[in-house]
């Protein structure tokens, strides 16, 4: 029999963690329970964070927004701050799993799983997100890019949990784009994805670009080179084509049962070509974007 | 509402909907009891090996383990199968695919069962395997069944009409292609499941099955138990699609129960086990060559088809024969040379799956037709209309069509549809980086078992003491709604509403043998039997009531819901009162129906006839797919789909629509994403996270229409509707992709990766219209 504990607050949580240092913690369980069923891990006890209200919700603090780690994807999609300030994140979440997975799964779980295919990661990277990590006696903050060490690896130490994510409220971009390529439109693990934020001037010049690819490297792929190449250019086929070529060099995809390395590489570049359409107002959002339910 | 008499042709919710939606209906997997045991199987995990030793002593010592059985404990033939009995209940000498069962464990609970299964070790000597159907036929290929005189060949069939290959000499144009089609998983919601109990000398097995009566004798023979003491009960299946047309858990459960008398034993395969061990749609390789005259009239067809049947027959010969018979499509082609091979390999088992070999050949033929249309510069619609079969024609397999033949009407309805008429405008309005196209496919599906195996149903209806009509349904409802339709048929004839009817689901101890739920035969065959049984019942009731009420004769009498009425006087008698007066024998009526067989003999090969050639009743369909291809990702989205079906008279438009939409959905999965991948016999898509079936948002709105030609032989003019819709989507989508971007993907499914690969090889696509 495996024991399952439900912590209601941090005091209870630290107690449980002290008593059962080998326990696995989980929030929605949509990653952990799948791994347990497959026999990849077999923790002796489980500590569930689902009832820890202090780890849930979205709030403003000065020029920053804090998103609690245990906030479900469904709650994030319905949150007015997320909708208004981080549409690129909302767009990514709307393609994550399916309604029932989004009801259970949390942003914290998605981050700590640190999958190359984690759908919230590319938008969080380009939004410059930082994570807040909590343990019994201290709280620390570091950038998401530093937190994620590799596939399935984070900087989380024993006794620490992820408390949430900090994102700067006013982002200097006026265009966003999010595209996920999967084997189907829901319940699909990403084969390649691109999250993009652009600041485009009234004259149609890209002043600043932030790009991040998912599923085409051990962690999120960014390319300073492609970003700086696009700065000062119009989002036209020529410039986008060159940025696409840079992107194809920047990614380091693998072959798996879902797709080949070469397909992933090609699509990583091709998605850049579509950025022009987002600037034109031809939203790249697929018509089947699920309703925020 | 429930009292309104049921009527043929009226759209009505299915009878089983409420019980299923509220969870009241119990499937085979829903059984639980306090003293229930769990049974499970140790599977091989390697594709081909000689079994030296199965070490079970650790498992049997685990507390809570009741039995650990191997082939040595099987007292019967230890062989299962419908045509050829070659599949062991528990593997004895050899492992022939990764899912082969080696040991059966019975334990007090699931945890103990899992522990026991894990503790069994296998000493097996790996053997070189065969994984490619064409290589498997080469000299010196490793043999899957050493004792088979024909090496790795299960069945070879050939049909020839007119001048055969020589017909090509008279053709103006010839097109040729090789198509590769993937293995498809049934992916029913309810995995293989059931429970059994051996008590009072009766072995009772409740299973999720399509074929209880056949299972009864097959399982009895395999495990060595008197068939007359075996009872099989078949609740509604939570989906089956052909995957439960034969033995899955039945023999294993029988063995488990016989070894643990008095206690119920349950077996329920996990999804991974289901994918590993169950039969799938045969992967196929199809070489097509079609010849035509300048005006587009087809003149010659040559076809070579290889079906990979995996290690066992599992109706693979029959699937191959049906594919062969349908390989020329619903067209007049005077000269044909059609050949097919079913070949043993060490891949997963190939078996029955909605369409039964026809989806594969339709995918190939209908693409070949479009290739011909393109090279002759004729529209895909015109070339199909020109060559469409009519009643009285011989089909490409050489059978004279004596029944209703509506393919021409189906095509004409497509051409007149709004979707088709507006498709040119729609295509021109494609957004950036997208290409739009429209594609067609024609399809046909033969009904029933063919000439030799008696395609028979025995219907029984009873007037209960309570005055209800109880229909004893001998053929399974695996979700398609046929049981509902049986009530509708009896209700129409006896003028009763649902509240006046009862249903008994298949049970070898209560209902009469009526064959399997398969081959688009279920309602056709049982429905015909039930019509006779119901009419006999009606006649008898009216006659007896007329005597009792001192009427002039039965012509003055009529049945109304719950009663019988004397029309001139208005006097009524409750059916319960009538039932009280009748003897038991009078209260029941039984009737048998056997589907007639074709009078042609397109083949002299008795083996082909045994495997079902030829058929006499065919359903037809024309499908149109409207797709948008993303030139950056290769993703094909189906934006619209239109299916026009000729399956005779539609008895209940709701159930018909469900069958058509379900078939299209499964067909679109087959076309675009479903692919059971294997690597040297090992499945690389072992679960529903890697084996990709479409979700609701991957599917388009589907429009469906029926061409309701009356089929003389069918019950109320009906022909089968269960399979036909599966056949068209693959080719319709392939042809639409070709229309959109001028590429053809010769290997299915047409995944974004394959489409983008083809687009990349065709640099002109970006500019082309
Ligand atoms: C059918 C299905 C479809 C899916 N589709 C997608 C998809 O499209 N895109 C995608 O990105 N993901 C997908 N996932 C994965 C998963 O749903 C997401 O990653 C989800 O966000 C995980 O959240 P969770 O709360 O359920 O994680 P959990 O399973 O609860 O936890 C995951 C890991 O994070 C750790 N953890 C969780 N919370 C904390 C915390 N606060 N502090 C420290 N450690 C923590 C746990 O110990 C565990 O190791 C899918 C999963 C399933 C089952």
PDB file of C-alpha atoms and ligand atoms in Angstrom, chain A residues 13 23-35 41 46-49 55 68-73 92-98 100-122 132-134 147 152 154 156-157 160-164 180 184-190, chain B residues 688-689, ligand 1:
ATOM      1  CA  UNK A  13       3.741  20.147   3.814  1.00  0.00           C
ATOM      2  CA  UNK A  23       7.760  10.816  -1.021  1.00  0.00           C
ATOM      3  CA  UNK A  24       6.988  12.186  -4.460  1.00  0.00           C
ATOM      4  CA  UNK A  25       4.989  15.368  -4.558  1.00  0.00           C
ATOM      5  CA  UNK A  26       2.406  16.042  -7.182  1.00  0.00           C
ATOM      6  CA  UNK A  27      -0.256  18.564  -8.110  1.00  0.00           C
ATOM      7  CA  UNK A  28      -2.608  17.339 -10.836  1.00  0.00           C
ATOM      8  CA  UNK A  29      -0.830  14.023 -11.193  1.00  0.00           C
ATOM      9  CA  UNK A  30      -1.219  14.032 -14.966  1.00  0.00           C
ATOM     10  CA  UNK A  31       2.505  13.480 -15.430  1.00  0.00           C
ATOM     11  CA  UNK A  32       3.422  11.619 -12.272  1.00  0.00           C
ATOM     12  CA  UNK A  33       0.626   9.051 -12.297  1.00  0.00           C
ATOM     13  CA  UNK A  34       1.299   8.223 -15.932  1.00  0.00           C
ATOM     14  CA  UNK A  35       4.954   7.593 -15.112  1.00  0.00           C
ATOM     15  CA  UNK A  41       8.989   5.468 -11.014  1.00  0.00           C
ATOM     16  CA  UNK A  46       2.780  10.589  -2.382  1.00  0.00           C
ATOM     17  CA  UNK A  47       2.162  14.115  -1.204  1.00  0.00           C
ATOM     18  CA  UNK A  48      -0.536  15.962  -3.063  1.00  0.00           C
ATOM     19  CA  UNK A  49      -0.445  19.763  -3.343  1.00  0.00           C
ATOM     20  CA  UNK A  55       0.005  27.914  -4.397  1.00  0.00           C
ATOM     21  CA  UNK A  68       0.909  30.013  -8.352  1.00  0.00           C
ATOM     22  CA  UNK A  69       2.470  26.680  -9.304  1.00  0.00           C
ATOM     23  CA  UNK A  70      -0.696  24.721  -8.535  1.00  0.00           C
ATOM     24  CA  UNK A  71      -2.949  26.814 -10.751  1.00  0.00           C
ATOM     25  CA  UNK A  72      -4.647  24.526 -13.252  1.00  0.00           C
ATOM     26  CA  UNK A  73      -4.434  25.173 -16.946  1.00  0.00           C
ATOM     27  CA  UNK A  92      -0.094  27.507 -25.702  1.00  0.00           C
ATOM     28  CA  UNK A  93      -2.212  26.277 -22.818  1.00  0.00           C
ATOM     29  CA  UNK A  94      -5.279  26.071 -25.017  1.00  0.00           C
ATOM     30  CA  UNK A  95      -3.445  23.429 -27.039  1.00  0.00           C
ATOM     31  CA  UNK A  96      -2.186  21.502 -24.027  1.00  0.00           C
ATOM     32  CA  UNK A  97      -3.815  18.098 -23.591  1.00  0.00           C
ATOM     33  CA  UNK A  98      -7.588  18.270 -23.632  1.00  0.00           C
ATOM     34  CA  UNK A 100      -9.945  17.065 -18.784  1.00  0.00           C
ATOM     35  CA  UNK A 101      -6.134  17.200 -18.726  1.00  0.00           C
ATOM     36  CA  UNK A 102      -6.264  20.990 -18.434  1.00  0.00           C
ATOM     37  CA  UNK A 103      -8.678  20.677 -15.523  1.00  0.00           C
ATOM     38  CA  UNK A 104      -6.231  18.530 -13.583  1.00  0.00           C
ATOM     39  CA  UNK A 105      -2.797  19.579 -14.857  1.00  0.00           C
ATOM     40  CA  UNK A 106      -0.981  22.584 -13.452  1.00  0.00           C
ATOM     41  CA  UNK A 107       1.568  25.032 -14.737  1.00  0.00           C
ATOM     42  CA  UNK A 108       3.940  24.022 -11.942  1.00  0.00           C
ATOM     43  CA  UNK A 109       3.698  20.369 -12.938  1.00  0.00           C
ATOM     44  CA  UNK A 110       4.385  21.270 -16.537  1.00  0.00           C
ATOM     45  CA  UNK A 111       7.495  23.247 -15.563  1.00  0.00           C
ATOM     46  CA  UNK A 112       8.933  20.697 -13.128  1.00  0.00           C
ATOM     47  CA  UNK A 113       8.364  17.855 -15.573  1.00  0.00           C
ATOM     48  CA  UNK A 114      10.762  19.821 -17.786  1.00  0.00           C
ATOM     49  CA  UNK A 115       9.782  17.843 -20.853  1.00  0.00           C
ATOM     50  CA  UNK A 116      11.282  19.029 -24.141  1.00  0.00           C
ATOM     51  CA  UNK A 117       7.657  19.040 -25.295  1.00  0.00           C
ATOM     52  CA  UNK A 118       6.245  20.969 -22.305  1.00  0.00           C
ATOM     53  CA  UNK A 119       3.829  23.372 -23.912  1.00  0.00           C
ATOM     54  CA  UNK A 120       4.040  26.223 -21.426  1.00  0.00           C
ATOM     55  CA  UNK A 121       7.825  26.413 -21.608  1.00  0.00           C
ATOM     56  CA  UNK A 122       8.447  28.219 -24.930  1.00  0.00           C
ATOM     57  CA  UNK A 132      10.100  31.027  -7.220  1.00  0.00           C
ATOM     58  CA  UNK A 133      11.349  28.090  -5.216  1.00  0.00           C
ATOM     59  CA  UNK A 134      10.401  27.495  -1.646  1.00  0.00           C
ATOM     60  CA  UNK A 147      15.958  26.393 -13.607  1.00  0.00           C
ATOM     61  CA  UNK A 152      13.383  15.967 -16.953  1.00  0.00           C
ATOM     62  CA  UNK A 154      15.525  21.010 -12.924  1.00  0.00           C
ATOM     63  CA  UNK A 156      14.939  21.728  -7.622  1.00  0.00           C
ATOM     64  CA  UNK A 157      16.727  20.366  -4.520  1.00  0.00           C
ATOM     65  CA  UNK A 160      12.165  22.334  -2.219  1.00  0.00           C
ATOM     66  CA  UNK A 161       8.982  22.949  -4.125  1.00  0.00           C
ATOM     67  CA  UNK A 162       8.076  25.256  -6.922  1.00  0.00           C
ATOM     68  CA  UNK A 163       5.915  28.042  -5.519  1.00  0.00           C
ATOM     69  CA  UNK A 164       5.136  29.774  -8.770  1.00  0.00           C
ATOM     70  CA  UNK A 180       2.104  23.726 -32.134  1.00  0.00           C
ATOM     71  CA  UNK A 184      -3.642  15.556 -33.802  1.00  0.00           C
ATOM     72  CA  UNK A 185      -5.405  18.636 -32.501  1.00  0.00           C
ATOM     73  CA  UNK A 186      -5.877  17.567 -28.906  1.00  0.00           C
ATOM     74  CA  UNK A 187      -4.153  15.088 -26.620  1.00  0.00           C
ATOM     75  CA  UNK A 188      -1.038  15.436 -28.715  1.00  0.00           C
ATOM     76  CA  UNK A 189       2.521  15.684 -27.603  1.00  0.00           C
ATOM     77  CA  UNK A 190       4.211  18.450 -29.514  1.00  0.00           C
TER      78      UNK A 190
ATOM     79  CA  UNK B 688      -3.125   5.278 -27.211  1.00  0.00           C
ATOM     80  CA  UNK B 689      -0.533   7.976 -26.562  1.00  0.00           C
TER      81      UNK B 689
HETATM   82  C1  LIG C   1      -3.305  12.567 -21.818  1.00  0.00           C
HETATM   83  C2  LIG C   1      -2.277  13.606 -21.496  1.00  0.00           C
HETATM   84  C3  LIG C   1      -2.043  14.625 -22.398  1.00  0.00           C
HETATM   85  C4  LIG C   1      -1.095  15.591 -22.111  1.00  0.00           C
HETATM   86  N1  LIG C   1      -0.880  16.572 -23.041  1.00  0.00           N
HETATM   87  C5  LIG C   1       0.069  17.496 -22.782  1.00  0.00           C
HETATM   88  C6  LIG C   1       0.339  18.521 -23.738  1.00  0.00           C
HETATM   89  O1  LIG C   1      -0.297  18.616 -24.777  1.00  0.00           O
HETATM   90  N2  LIG C   1       1.333  19.403 -23.475  1.00  0.00           N
HETATM   91  C7  LIG C   1       2.057  19.329 -22.330  1.00  0.00           C
HETATM   92  O2  LIG C   1       2.930  20.153 -22.149  1.00  0.00           O
HETATM   93  N3  LIG C   1       1.816  18.389 -21.417  1.00  0.00           N
HETATM   94  C8  LIG C   1       0.849  17.458 -21.611  1.00  0.00           C
HETATM   95  N4  LIG C   1       0.615  16.485 -20.688  1.00  0.00           N
HETATM   96  C9  LIG C   1       1.438  16.435 -19.488  1.00  0.00           C
HETATM   97  C10 LIG C   1       0.837  17.104 -18.236  1.00  0.00           C
HETATM   98  O3  LIG C   1      -0.547  17.113 -18.281  1.00  0.00           O
HETATM   99  C11 LIG C   1       1.320  18.527 -18.037  1.00  0.00           C
HETATM  100  O4  LIG C   1       2.700  18.561 -18.019  1.00  0.00           O
HETATM  101  C12 LIG C   1       0.735  19.126 -16.745  1.00  0.00           C
HETATM  102  O5  LIG C   1       0.947  20.484 -16.750  1.00  0.00           O
HETATM  103  C13 LIG C   1       1.385  18.521 -15.510  1.00  0.00           C
HETATM  104  O6  LIG C   1       0.823  19.085 -14.372  1.00  0.00           O
HETATM  105  P1  LIG C   1       0.411  18.235 -13.100  1.00  0.00           P
HETATM  106  O7  LIG C   1       0.033  19.176 -12.055  1.00  0.00           O
HETATM  107  O8  LIG C   1      -0.597  17.237 -13.468  1.00  0.00           O
HETATM  108  O9  LIG C   1       1.793  17.485 -12.808  1.00  0.00           O
HETATM  109  P2  LIG C   1       2.076  16.337 -11.759  1.00  0.00           P
HETATM  110  O10 LIG C   1       1.935  15.011 -12.441  1.00  0.00           O
HETATM  111  O11 LIG C   1       1.301  16.567 -10.539  1.00  0.00           O
HETATM  112  O12 LIG C   1       3.601  16.598 -11.491  1.00  0.00           O
HETATM  113  C14 LIG C   1       4.556  16.479 -12.492  1.00  0.00           C
HETATM  114  C15 LIG C   1       5.954  16.564 -11.889  1.00  0.00           C
HETATM  115  O13 LIG C   1       6.135  17.831 -11.316  1.00  0.00           O
HETATM  116  C16 LIG C   1       6.383  17.738  -9.919  1.00  0.00           C
HETATM  117  N5  LIG C   1       5.653  18.845  -9.318  1.00  0.00           N
HETATM  118  C17 LIG C   1       4.376  19.203  -9.558  1.00  0.00           C
HETATM  119  N6  LIG C   1       4.087  20.340  -8.909  1.00  0.00           N
HETATM  120  C18 LIG C   1       5.195  20.702  -8.241  1.00  0.00           C
HETATM  121  C19 LIG C   1       5.536  21.795  -7.393  1.00  0.00           C
HETATM  122  N7  LIG C   1       4.660  22.772  -7.117  1.00  0.00           N
HETATM  123  N8  LIG C   1       6.784  21.842  -6.884  1.00  0.00           N
HETATM  124  C20 LIG C   1       7.682  20.888  -7.163  1.00  0.00           C
HETATM  125  N9  LIG C   1       7.431  19.848  -7.964  1.00  0.00           N
HETATM  126  C21 LIG C   1       6.203  19.754  -8.494  1.00  0.00           C
HETATM  127  C22 LIG C   1       5.927  16.369  -9.515  1.00  0.00           C
HETATM  128  O14 LIG C   1       6.698  15.885  -8.450  1.00  0.00           O
HETATM  129  C23 LIG C   1       6.173  15.571 -10.767  1.00  0.00           C
HETATM  130  O15 LIG C   1       7.487  15.133 -10.845  1.00  0.00           O
HETATM  131  C24 LIG C   1      -0.345  15.530 -20.922  1.00  0.00           C
HETATM  132  C25 LIG C   1      -0.602  14.500 -20.016  1.00  0.00           C
HETATM  133  C26 LIG C   1      -1.563  13.551 -20.290  1.00  0.00           C
HETATM  134  C27 LIG C   1      -1.818  12.465 -19.294  1.00  0.00           C
END
